[in-house]
CSV table of C-alpha atoms in Angstrom, one decimal:
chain,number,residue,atom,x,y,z
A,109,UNK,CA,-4.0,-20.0,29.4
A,110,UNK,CA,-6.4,-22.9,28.5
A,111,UNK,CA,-7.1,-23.9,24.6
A,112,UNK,CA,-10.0,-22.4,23.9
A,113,UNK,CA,-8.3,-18.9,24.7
A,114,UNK,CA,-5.2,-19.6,22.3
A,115,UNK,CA,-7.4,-20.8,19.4
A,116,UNK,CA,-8.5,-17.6,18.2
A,117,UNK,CA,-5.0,-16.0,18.8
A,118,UNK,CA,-3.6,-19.3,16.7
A,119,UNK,CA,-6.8,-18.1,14.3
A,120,UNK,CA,-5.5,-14.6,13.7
A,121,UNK,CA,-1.8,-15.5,12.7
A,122,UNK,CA,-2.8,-17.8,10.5
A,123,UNK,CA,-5.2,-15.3,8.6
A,124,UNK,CA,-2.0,-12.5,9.0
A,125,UNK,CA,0.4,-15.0,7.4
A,126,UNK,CA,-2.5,-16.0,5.1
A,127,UNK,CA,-2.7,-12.7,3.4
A,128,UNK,CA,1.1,-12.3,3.6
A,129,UNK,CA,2.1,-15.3,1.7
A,130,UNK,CA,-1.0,-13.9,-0.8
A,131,UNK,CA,0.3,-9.9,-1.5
A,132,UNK,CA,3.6,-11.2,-1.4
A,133,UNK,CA,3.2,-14.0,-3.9
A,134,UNK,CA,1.1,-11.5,-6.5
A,135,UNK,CA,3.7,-8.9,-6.5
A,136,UNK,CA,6.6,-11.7,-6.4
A,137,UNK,CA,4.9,-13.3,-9.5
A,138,UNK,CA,4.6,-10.1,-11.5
A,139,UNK,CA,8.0,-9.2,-10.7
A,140,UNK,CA,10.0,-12.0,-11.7
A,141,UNK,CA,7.3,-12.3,-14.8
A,142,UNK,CA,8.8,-8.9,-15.4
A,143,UNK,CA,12.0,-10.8,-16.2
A,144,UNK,CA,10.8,-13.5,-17.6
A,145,UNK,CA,8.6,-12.1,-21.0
A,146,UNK,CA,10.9,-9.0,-21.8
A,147,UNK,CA,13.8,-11.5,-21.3
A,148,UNK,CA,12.3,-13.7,-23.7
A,149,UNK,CA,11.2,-10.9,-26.2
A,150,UNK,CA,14.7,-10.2,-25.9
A,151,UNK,CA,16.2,-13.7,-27.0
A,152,UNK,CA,16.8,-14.6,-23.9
A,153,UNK,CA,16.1,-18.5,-23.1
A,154,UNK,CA,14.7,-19.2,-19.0
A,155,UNK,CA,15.2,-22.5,-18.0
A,156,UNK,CA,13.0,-22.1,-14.7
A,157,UNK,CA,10.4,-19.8,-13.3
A,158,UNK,CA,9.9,-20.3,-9.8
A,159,UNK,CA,7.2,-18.7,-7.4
A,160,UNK,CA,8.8,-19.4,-3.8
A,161,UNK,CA,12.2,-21.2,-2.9
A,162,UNK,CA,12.9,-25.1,-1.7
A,163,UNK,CA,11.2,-28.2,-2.2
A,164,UNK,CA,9.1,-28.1,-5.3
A,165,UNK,CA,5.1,-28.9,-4.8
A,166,UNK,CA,4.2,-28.2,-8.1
A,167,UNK,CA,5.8,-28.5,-11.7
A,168,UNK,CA,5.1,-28.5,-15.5
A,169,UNK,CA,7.1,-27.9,-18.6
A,170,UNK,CA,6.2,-25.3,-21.6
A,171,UNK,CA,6.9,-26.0,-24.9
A,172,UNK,CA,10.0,-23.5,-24.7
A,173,UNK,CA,11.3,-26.0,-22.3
A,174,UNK,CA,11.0,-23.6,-19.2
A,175,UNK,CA,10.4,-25.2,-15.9
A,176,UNK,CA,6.9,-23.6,-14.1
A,177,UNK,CA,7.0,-24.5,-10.7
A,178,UNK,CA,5.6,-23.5,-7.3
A,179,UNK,CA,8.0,-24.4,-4.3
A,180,UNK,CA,7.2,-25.1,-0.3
A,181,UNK,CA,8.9,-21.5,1.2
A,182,UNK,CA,6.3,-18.6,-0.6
A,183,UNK,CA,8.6,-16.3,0.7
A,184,UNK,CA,10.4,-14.8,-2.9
A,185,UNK,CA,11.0,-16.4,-6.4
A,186,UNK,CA,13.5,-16.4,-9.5
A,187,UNK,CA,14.0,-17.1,-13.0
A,188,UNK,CA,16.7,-18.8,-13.8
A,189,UNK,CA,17.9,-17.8,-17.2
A,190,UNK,CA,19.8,-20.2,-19.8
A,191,UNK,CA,23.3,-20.1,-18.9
A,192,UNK,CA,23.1,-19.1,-15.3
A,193,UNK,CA,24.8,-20.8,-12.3
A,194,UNK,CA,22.3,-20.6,-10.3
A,195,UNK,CA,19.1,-18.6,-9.3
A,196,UNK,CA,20.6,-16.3,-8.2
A,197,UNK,CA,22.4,-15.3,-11.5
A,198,UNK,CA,26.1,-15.5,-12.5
A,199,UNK,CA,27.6,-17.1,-15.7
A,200,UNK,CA,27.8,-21.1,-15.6
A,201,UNK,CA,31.4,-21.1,-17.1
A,202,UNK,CA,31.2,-25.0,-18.3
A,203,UNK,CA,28.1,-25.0,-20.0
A,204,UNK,CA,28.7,-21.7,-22.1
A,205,UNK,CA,32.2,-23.0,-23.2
A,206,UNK,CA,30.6,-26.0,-24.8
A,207,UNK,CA,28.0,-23.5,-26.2
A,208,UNK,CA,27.6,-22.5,-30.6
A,209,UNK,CA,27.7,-18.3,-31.0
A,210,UNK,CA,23.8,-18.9,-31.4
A,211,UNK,CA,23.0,-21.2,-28.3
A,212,UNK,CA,25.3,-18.4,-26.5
A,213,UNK,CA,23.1,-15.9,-28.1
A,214,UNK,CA,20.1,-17.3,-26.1
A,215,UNK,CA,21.8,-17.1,-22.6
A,216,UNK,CA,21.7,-14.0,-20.1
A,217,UNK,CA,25.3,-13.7,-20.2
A,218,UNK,CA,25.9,-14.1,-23.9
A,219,UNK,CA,22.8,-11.5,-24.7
A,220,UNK,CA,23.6,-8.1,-26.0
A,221,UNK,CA,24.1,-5.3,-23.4
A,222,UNK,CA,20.8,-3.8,-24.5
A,223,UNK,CA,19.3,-7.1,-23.8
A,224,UNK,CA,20.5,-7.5,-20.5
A,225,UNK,CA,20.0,-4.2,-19.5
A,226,UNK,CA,15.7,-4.6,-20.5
A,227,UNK,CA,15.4,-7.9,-18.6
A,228,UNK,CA,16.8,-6.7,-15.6
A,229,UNK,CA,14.9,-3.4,-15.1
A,230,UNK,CA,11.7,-5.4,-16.6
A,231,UNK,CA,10.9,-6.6,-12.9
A,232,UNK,CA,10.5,-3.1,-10.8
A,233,UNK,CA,9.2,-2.1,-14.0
A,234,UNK,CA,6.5,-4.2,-13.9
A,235,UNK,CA,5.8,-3.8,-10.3
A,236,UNK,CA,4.8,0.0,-10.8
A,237,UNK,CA,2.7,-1.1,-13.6
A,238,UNK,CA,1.1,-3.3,-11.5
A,239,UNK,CA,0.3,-0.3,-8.7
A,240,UNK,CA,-0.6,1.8,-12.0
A,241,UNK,CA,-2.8,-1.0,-13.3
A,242,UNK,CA,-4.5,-1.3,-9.6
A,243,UNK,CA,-5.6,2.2,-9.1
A,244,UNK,CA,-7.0,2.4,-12.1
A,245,UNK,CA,-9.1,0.1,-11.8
A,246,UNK,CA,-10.0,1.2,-8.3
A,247,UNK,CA,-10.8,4.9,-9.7
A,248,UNK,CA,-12.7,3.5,-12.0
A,249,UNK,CA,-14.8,1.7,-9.6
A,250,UNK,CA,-15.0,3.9,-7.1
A,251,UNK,CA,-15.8,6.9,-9.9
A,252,UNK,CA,-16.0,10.5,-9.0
A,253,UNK,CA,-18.2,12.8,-6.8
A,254,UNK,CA,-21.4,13.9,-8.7
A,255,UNK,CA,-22.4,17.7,-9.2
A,256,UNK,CA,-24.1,18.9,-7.5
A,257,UNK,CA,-23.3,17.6,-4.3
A,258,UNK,CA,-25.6,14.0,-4.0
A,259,UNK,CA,-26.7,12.0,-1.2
A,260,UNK,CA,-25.6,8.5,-2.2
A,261,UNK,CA,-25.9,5.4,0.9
A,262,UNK,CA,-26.8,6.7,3.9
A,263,UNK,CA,-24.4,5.4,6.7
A,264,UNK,CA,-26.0,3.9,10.3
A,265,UNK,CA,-25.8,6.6,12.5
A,266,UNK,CA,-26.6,7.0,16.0
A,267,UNK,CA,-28.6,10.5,15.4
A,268,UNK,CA,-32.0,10.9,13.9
A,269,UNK,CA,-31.7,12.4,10.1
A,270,UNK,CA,-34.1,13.2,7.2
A,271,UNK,CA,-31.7,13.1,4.4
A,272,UNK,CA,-32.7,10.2,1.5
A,273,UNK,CA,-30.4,8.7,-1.1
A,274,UNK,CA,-30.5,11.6,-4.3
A,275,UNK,CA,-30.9,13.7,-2.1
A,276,UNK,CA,-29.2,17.1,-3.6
A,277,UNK,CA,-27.8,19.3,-0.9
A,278,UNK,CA,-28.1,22.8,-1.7
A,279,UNK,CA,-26.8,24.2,1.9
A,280,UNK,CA,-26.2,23.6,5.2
A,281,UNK,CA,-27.1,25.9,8.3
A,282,UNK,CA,-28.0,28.3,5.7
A,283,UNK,CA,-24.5,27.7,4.2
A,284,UNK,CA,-24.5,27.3,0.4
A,285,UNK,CA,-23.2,24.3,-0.2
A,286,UNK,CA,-19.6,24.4,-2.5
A,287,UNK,CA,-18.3,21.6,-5.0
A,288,UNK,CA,-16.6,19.0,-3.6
A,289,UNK,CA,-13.3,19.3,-5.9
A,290,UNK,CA,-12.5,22.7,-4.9
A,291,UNK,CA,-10.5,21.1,-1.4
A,292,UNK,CA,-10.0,24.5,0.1
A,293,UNK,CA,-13.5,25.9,0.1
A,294,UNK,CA,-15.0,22.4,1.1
A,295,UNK,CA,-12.6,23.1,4.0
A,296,UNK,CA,-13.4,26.4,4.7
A,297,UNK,CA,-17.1,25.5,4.5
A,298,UNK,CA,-16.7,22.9,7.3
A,299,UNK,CA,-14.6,25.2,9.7
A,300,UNK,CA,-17.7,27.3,9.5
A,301,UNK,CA,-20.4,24.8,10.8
A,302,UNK,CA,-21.2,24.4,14.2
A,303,UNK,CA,-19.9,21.4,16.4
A,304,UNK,CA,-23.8,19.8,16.5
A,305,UNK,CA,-25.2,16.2,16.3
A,306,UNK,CA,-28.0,17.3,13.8
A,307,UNK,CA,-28.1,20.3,11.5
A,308,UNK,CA,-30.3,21.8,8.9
A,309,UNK,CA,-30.1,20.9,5.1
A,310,UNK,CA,-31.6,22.7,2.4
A,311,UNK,CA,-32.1,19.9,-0.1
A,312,UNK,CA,-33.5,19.5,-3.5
A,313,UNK,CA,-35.7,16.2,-3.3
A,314,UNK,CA,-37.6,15.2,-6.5
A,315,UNK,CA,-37.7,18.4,-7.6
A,316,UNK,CA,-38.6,20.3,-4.9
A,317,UNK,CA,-36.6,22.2,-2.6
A,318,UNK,CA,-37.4,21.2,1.4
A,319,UNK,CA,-35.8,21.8,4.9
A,320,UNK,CA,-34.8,18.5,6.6
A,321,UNK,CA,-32.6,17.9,9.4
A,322,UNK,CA,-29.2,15.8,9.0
A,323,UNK,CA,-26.3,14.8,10.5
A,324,UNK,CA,-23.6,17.1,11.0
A,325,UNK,CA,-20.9,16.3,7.5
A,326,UNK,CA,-18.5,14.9,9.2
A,327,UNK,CA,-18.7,13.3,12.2
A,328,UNK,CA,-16.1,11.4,14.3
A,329,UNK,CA,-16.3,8.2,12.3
A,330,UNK,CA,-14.0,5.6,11.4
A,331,UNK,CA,-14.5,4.7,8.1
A,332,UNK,CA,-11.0,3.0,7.9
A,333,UNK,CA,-8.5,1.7,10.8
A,334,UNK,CA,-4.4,1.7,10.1
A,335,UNK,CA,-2.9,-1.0,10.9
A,336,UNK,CA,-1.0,-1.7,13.8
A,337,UNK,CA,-2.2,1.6,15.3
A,338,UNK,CA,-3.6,2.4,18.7
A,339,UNK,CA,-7.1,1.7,17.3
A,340,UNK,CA,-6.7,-1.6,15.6
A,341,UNK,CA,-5.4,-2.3,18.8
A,342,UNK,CA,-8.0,-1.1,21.1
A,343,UNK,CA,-10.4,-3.3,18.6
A,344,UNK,CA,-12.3,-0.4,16.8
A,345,UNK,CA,-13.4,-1.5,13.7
A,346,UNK,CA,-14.7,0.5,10.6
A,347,UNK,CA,-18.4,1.8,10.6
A,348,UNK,CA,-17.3,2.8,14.8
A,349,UNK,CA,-19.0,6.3,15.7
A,350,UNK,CA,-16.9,8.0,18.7
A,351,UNK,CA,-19.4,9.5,20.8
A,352,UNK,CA,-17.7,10.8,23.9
A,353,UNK,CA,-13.8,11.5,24.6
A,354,UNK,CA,-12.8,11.1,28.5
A,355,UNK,CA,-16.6,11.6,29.4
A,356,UNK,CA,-16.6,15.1,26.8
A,357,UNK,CA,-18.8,14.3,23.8
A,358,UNK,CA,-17.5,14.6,20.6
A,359,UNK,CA,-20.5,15.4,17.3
A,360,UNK,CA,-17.3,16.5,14.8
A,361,UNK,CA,-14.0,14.5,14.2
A,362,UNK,CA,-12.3,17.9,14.3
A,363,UNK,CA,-13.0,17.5,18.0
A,364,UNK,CA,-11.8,13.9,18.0
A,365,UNK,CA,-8.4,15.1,15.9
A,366,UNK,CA,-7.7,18.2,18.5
A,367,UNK,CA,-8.1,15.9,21.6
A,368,UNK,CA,-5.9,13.1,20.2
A,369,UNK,CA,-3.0,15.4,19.2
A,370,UNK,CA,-3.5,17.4,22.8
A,371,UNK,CA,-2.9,14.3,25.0
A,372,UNK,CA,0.6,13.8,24.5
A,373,UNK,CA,0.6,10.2,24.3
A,374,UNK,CA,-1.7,9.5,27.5
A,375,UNK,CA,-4.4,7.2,27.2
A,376,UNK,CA,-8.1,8.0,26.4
A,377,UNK,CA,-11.0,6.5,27.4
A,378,UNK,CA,-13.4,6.4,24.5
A,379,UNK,CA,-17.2,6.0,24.2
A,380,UNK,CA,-18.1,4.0,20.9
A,381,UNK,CA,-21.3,3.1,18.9
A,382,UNK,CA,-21.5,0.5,16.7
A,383,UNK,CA,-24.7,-1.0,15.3
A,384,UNK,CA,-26.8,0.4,18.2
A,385,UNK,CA,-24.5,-0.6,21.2
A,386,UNK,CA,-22.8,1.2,22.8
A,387,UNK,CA,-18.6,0.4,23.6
A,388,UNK,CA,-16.3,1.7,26.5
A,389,UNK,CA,-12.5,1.4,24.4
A,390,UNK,CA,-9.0,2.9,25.9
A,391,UNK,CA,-6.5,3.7,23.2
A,392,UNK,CA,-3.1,5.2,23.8
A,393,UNK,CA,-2.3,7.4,20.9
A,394,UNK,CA,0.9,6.8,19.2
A,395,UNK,CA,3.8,9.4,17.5
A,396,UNK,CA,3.8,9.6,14.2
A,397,UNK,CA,5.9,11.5,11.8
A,398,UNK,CA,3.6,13.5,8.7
A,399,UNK,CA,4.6,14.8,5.5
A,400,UNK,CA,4.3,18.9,6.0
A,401,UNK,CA,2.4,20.1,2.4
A,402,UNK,CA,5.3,22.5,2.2
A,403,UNK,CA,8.1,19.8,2.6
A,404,UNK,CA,9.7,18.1,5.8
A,405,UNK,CA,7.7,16.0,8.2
A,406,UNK,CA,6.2,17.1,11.8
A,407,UNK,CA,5.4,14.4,14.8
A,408,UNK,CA,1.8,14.6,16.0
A,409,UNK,CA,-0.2,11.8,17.8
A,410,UNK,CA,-2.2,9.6,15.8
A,411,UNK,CA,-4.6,6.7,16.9
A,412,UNK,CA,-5.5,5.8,13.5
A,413,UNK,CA,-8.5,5.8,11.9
A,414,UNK,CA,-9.3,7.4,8.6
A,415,UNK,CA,-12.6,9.5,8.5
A,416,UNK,CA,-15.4,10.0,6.4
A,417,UNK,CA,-18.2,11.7,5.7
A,418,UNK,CA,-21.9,11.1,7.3
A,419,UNK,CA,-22.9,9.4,4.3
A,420,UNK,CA,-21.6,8.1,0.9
A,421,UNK,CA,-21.6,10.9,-1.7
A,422,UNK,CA,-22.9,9.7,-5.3
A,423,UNK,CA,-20.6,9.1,-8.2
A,424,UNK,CA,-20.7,8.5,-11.7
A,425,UNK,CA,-18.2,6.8,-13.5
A,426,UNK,CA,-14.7,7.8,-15.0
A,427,UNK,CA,-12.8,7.3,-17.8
A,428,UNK,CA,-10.3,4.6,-18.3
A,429,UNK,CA,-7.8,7.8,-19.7
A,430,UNK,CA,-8.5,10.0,-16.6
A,431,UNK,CA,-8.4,6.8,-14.2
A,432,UNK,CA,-4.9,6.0,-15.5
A,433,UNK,CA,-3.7,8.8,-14.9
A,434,UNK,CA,-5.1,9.3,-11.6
A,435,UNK,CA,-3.0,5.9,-11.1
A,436,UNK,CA,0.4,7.3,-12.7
A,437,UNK,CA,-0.4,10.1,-10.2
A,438,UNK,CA,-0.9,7.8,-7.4
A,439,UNK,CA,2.0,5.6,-8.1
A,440,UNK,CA,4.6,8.8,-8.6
A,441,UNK,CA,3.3,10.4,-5.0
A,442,UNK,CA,3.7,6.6,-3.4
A,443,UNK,CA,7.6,6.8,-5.2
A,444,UNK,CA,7.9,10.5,-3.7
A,445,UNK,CA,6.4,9.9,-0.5
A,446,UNK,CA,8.8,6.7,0.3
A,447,UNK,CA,12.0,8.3,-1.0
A,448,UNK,CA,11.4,11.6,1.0
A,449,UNK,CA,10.6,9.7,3.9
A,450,UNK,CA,14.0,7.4,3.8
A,451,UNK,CA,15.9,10.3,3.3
A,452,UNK,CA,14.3,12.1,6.6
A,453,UNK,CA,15.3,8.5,8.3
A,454,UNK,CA,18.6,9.0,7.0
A,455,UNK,CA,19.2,12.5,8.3
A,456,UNK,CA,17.5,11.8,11.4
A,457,UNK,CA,14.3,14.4,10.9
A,458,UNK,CA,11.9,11.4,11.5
A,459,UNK,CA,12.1,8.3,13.6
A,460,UNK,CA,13.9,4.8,12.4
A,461,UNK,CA,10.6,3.1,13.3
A,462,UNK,CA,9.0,4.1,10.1
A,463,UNK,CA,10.8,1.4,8.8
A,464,UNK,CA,9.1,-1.8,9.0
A,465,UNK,CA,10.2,-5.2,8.5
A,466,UNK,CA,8.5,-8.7,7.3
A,467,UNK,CA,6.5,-9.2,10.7
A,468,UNK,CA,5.2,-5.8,10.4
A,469,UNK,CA,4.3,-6.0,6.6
A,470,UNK,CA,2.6,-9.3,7.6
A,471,UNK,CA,0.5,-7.7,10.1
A,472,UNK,CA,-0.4,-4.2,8.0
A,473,UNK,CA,-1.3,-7.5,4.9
A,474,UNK,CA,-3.6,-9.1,7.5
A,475,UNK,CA,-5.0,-6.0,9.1
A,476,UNK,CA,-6.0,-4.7,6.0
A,477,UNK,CA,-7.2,-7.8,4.7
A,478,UNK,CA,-9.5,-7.5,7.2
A,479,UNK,CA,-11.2,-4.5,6.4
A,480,UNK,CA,-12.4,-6.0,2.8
A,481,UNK,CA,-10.8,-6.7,-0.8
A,482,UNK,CA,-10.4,-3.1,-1.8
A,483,UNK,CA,-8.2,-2.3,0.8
A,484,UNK,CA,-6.2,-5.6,0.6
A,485,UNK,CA,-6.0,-4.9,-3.3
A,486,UNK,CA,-5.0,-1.3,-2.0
A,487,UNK,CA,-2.2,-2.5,0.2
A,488,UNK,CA,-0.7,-5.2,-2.6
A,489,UNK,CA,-0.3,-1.7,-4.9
A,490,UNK,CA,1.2,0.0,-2.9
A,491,UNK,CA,3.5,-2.8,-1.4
A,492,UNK,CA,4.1,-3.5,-5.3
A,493,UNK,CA,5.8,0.0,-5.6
A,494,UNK,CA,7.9,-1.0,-2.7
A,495,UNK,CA,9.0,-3.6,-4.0
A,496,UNK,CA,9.9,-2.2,-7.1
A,497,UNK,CA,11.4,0.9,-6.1
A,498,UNK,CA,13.8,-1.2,-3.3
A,499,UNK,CA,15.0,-3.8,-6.4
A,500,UNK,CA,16.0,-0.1,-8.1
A,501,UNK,CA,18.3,0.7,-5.3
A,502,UNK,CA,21.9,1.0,-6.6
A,503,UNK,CA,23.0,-2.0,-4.2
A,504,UNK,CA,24.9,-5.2,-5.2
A,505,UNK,CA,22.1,-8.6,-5.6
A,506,UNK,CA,19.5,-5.8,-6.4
A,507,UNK,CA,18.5,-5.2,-9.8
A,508,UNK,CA,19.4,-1.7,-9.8
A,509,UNK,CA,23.2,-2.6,-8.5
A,510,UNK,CA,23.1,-4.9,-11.7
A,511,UNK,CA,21.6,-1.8,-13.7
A,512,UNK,CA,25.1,0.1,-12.4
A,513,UNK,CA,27.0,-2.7,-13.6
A,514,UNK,CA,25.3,-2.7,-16.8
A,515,UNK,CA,25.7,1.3,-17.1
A,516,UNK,CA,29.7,0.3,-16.2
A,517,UNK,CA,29.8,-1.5,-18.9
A,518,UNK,CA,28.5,0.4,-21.9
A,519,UNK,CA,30.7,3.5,-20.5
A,520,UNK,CA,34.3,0.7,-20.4
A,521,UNK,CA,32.8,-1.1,-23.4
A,522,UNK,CA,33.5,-4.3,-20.3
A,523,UNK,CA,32.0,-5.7,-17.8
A,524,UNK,CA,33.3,-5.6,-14.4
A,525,UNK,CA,36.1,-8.1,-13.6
A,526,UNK,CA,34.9,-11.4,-11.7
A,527,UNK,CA,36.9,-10.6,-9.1
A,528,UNK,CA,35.1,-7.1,-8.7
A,529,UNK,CA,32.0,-8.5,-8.9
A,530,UNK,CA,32.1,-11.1,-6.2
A,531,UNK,CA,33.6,-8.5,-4.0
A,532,UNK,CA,30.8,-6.0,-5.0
A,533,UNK,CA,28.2,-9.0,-4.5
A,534,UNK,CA,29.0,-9.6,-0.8
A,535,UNK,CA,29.1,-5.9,0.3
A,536,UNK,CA,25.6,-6.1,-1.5
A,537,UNK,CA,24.4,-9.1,0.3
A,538,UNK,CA,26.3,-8.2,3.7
A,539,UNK,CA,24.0,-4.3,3.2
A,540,UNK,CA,20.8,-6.3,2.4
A,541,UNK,CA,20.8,-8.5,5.7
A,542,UNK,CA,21.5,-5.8,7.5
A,543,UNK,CA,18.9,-4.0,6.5
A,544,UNK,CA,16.5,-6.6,6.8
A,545,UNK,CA,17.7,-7.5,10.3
A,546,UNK,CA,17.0,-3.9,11.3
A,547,UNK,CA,13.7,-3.5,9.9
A,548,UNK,CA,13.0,-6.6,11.9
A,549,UNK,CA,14.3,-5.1,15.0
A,550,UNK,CA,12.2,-2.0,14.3
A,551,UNK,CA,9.4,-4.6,14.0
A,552,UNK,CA,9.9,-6.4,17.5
A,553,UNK,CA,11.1,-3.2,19.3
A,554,UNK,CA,9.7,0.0,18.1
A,555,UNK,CA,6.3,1.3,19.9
């Protein structure tokens, strides 16, 4: 393989560990500033905030004496609080001995149990606000479907239609058209129009009710491609129209769903349009494992892409109240969704491979960064949650095994012994590198 054939390979890890080091360094940021302000609204004295680990690049000192600094390996950050050994926590015995009652005061160790306890679960904390804070934002932006149902930007299509932005649609194929919030008869509306490139609208068109022709709702389009699935690596990219599936054409993504899940894993030779050319991709769809809306999971075949409609539906604009809580929503069903799906790992329902590791969170942050800002910003929230809802595990090193020690102690009235806790620390540390050492194997290994 000459250069010029490994420069745009060299190109594409650089742009994966690009956005990496980016959604990684956000959530990392908010995280340990998590820490940092409740700890000081606490009484609690930092002596260094750091964003990354080794050399230092970048420092400056505030006039509360912390240390800001950015350090050469972007890969995690701390606070190191008055009083501690080290970064990674644990009481510096010499220098509190030579501490007053009040200088003590201002340390992590020497802070009240209520304190401690605030400080610590401050950082996951923070990360779900962080998700929260994201999606609503993001619903706010994105707004909600006008009724009636409107014609907003009409996609590129490779049919012929008549349909115009503000455009109301009235019906379809004689079909009265329902509202879009009511999930189940949108669904039941679309199972009964026929599999056909172009179908009659009745629309209401500056004031006037006329009889144009328009695509059919929702066609085998790729609005969105998952990461590291079959189609991000076949190359199909968002705005892709399927147009035929092993020579059979395909005018509804029903079709393109049905023929996926029935090849069992053997390849498919697809027929794309994009922009007016046409594309000859193979894709070999993968096994997935999918929530069931009644509980449990069930494999199908996926090749990832997320659909869409034929065109962009109108919106109008949300409020910030209903947005927020269309973000608590989110963020609760991201908590659900993760913990159900460990605990099917767990009991060996679904597949291990689920389970992704830092090369495979480095490629879904690239892949997605790919696809535009909103879904990068998309990916950081959900990533954030992650992050958060891992550091509440009840595992030693972890915030939420220091939570259990803090919960030990207001039940004793003392902390755990030192011996205890550095036995307690290793398990901790010994659980958390194996973990990461499997989720790495997944990422090397799994399919």
């Amino acid at each position: 393989m000459d250069l010029a054939q490994l420069i745009p390979q060299f190109g594409g890890v650089i742009y994966t560990l690009v956005a990496f080091v980016v959604a990684l360094s956000v959530i990392v940021a908010i995280h340990e500033y998590g820490h940092y302000i409740v700890g000081r609204w606490s009484g609690i004295d930092a002596d260094v905030f750091s964003l990354g680990f080794g050399p230092v690049i970048y420092s400056r000192y505030d006039k509360r004496g912390t240390k800001w600094q950015i350090a050469a390996l972007p890969f995690g950050g701390y606070v190191k609080f008055k009083g501690d050994a080290n970064a990674s926590g644990g009481a510096d015995l010499d220098s509190l001995a030579h501490m007053s009652e009040a200088e003590r005061r201002r340390t992590m160790n020497g802070a009240p149990l209520w304190a401690r306890a605030a400080t610590v679960a401050a950082g996951p904390v923070f990360n779900f606000a962080l998700t929260i804070l994201i999606f609503t934002g993001l619903f706010m932006v994105q707004g909600r479907v006008t009724e009636p149902f409107t014609v907003g930007d009409l996609r590129a299509l490779p049919v012929a239609q008549e349909l115009r932005e503000g455009d109301e649609i009235l019906a379809i194929n004689g079909a009265p058209m329902p509202s879009f919030d009511d999930a189940e008869g949108f669904e039941t509306f679309m199972q009964g129009l026929p599999h056909e490139p172009v179908l009659p609208y009745t629309v209401s068109r500056d004031g006037q009710q006329l009889e144009v022709d328009g695509p059919y709702v929702y066609p085998p389009l790729a609005t969105q491609i998952v990461p590291r699935s079959a189609a991000n690596e076949a190359g199909l990219e968002p705005g892709d129209i399927i147009l035929n599936i092993d020579g059979e054409p395909a005018f509804a993504f029903e079709q393109l769903k049905e023929k996926v899940e029935g090849s069992e894993g053997a390849p498919l030779a697809l027929t794309v349009w994009r922009e007016g050319e046409t594309l000859e991709l193979e894709m070999t769809p993968k096994r997935t494992d999918e929530p069931l809306p009644e509980g449990g999971y069930h494999t199908v075949y996926r090749i990832g892409i997320v659909g869409g409609l034929a065109f962009e539906p109108a919106t109008s604009m949300i409020g910030p109240v209903d947005a927020f809580l269309g973000g608590v929503e989110r963020t609760g069903n991201i908590i659900s969704g993760s913990l159900s799906g460990l605990w099917n790992m767990v009991i060996g329902n679904i597949s291990s491979c689920n389970l992704s590791g830092p090369i495979g969170i480095a490629q879904t942050s690239g892949a997605m960064a790919s696809q535009g800002g909103q879904s990068f910003i998309t990916f950081i929230a959900v990533l954030s949650t992650a992050v958060g809802l891992l550091n509440l595990f009840p595992v030693p090193v972890l915030d939420g095994g220091h939570l259990v020690f803090h919960a030990w102690e207001a039940v004793t009235g003392k902390p755990p012994s030192d011996k205890a806790l550095n036995v307690l620390m290793s398990i901790g540390l010994i659980l958390i590198l194996s973990l990461m050492t499997f989720a790495l194997t997944n990422d090397l290994f799994c399919p």
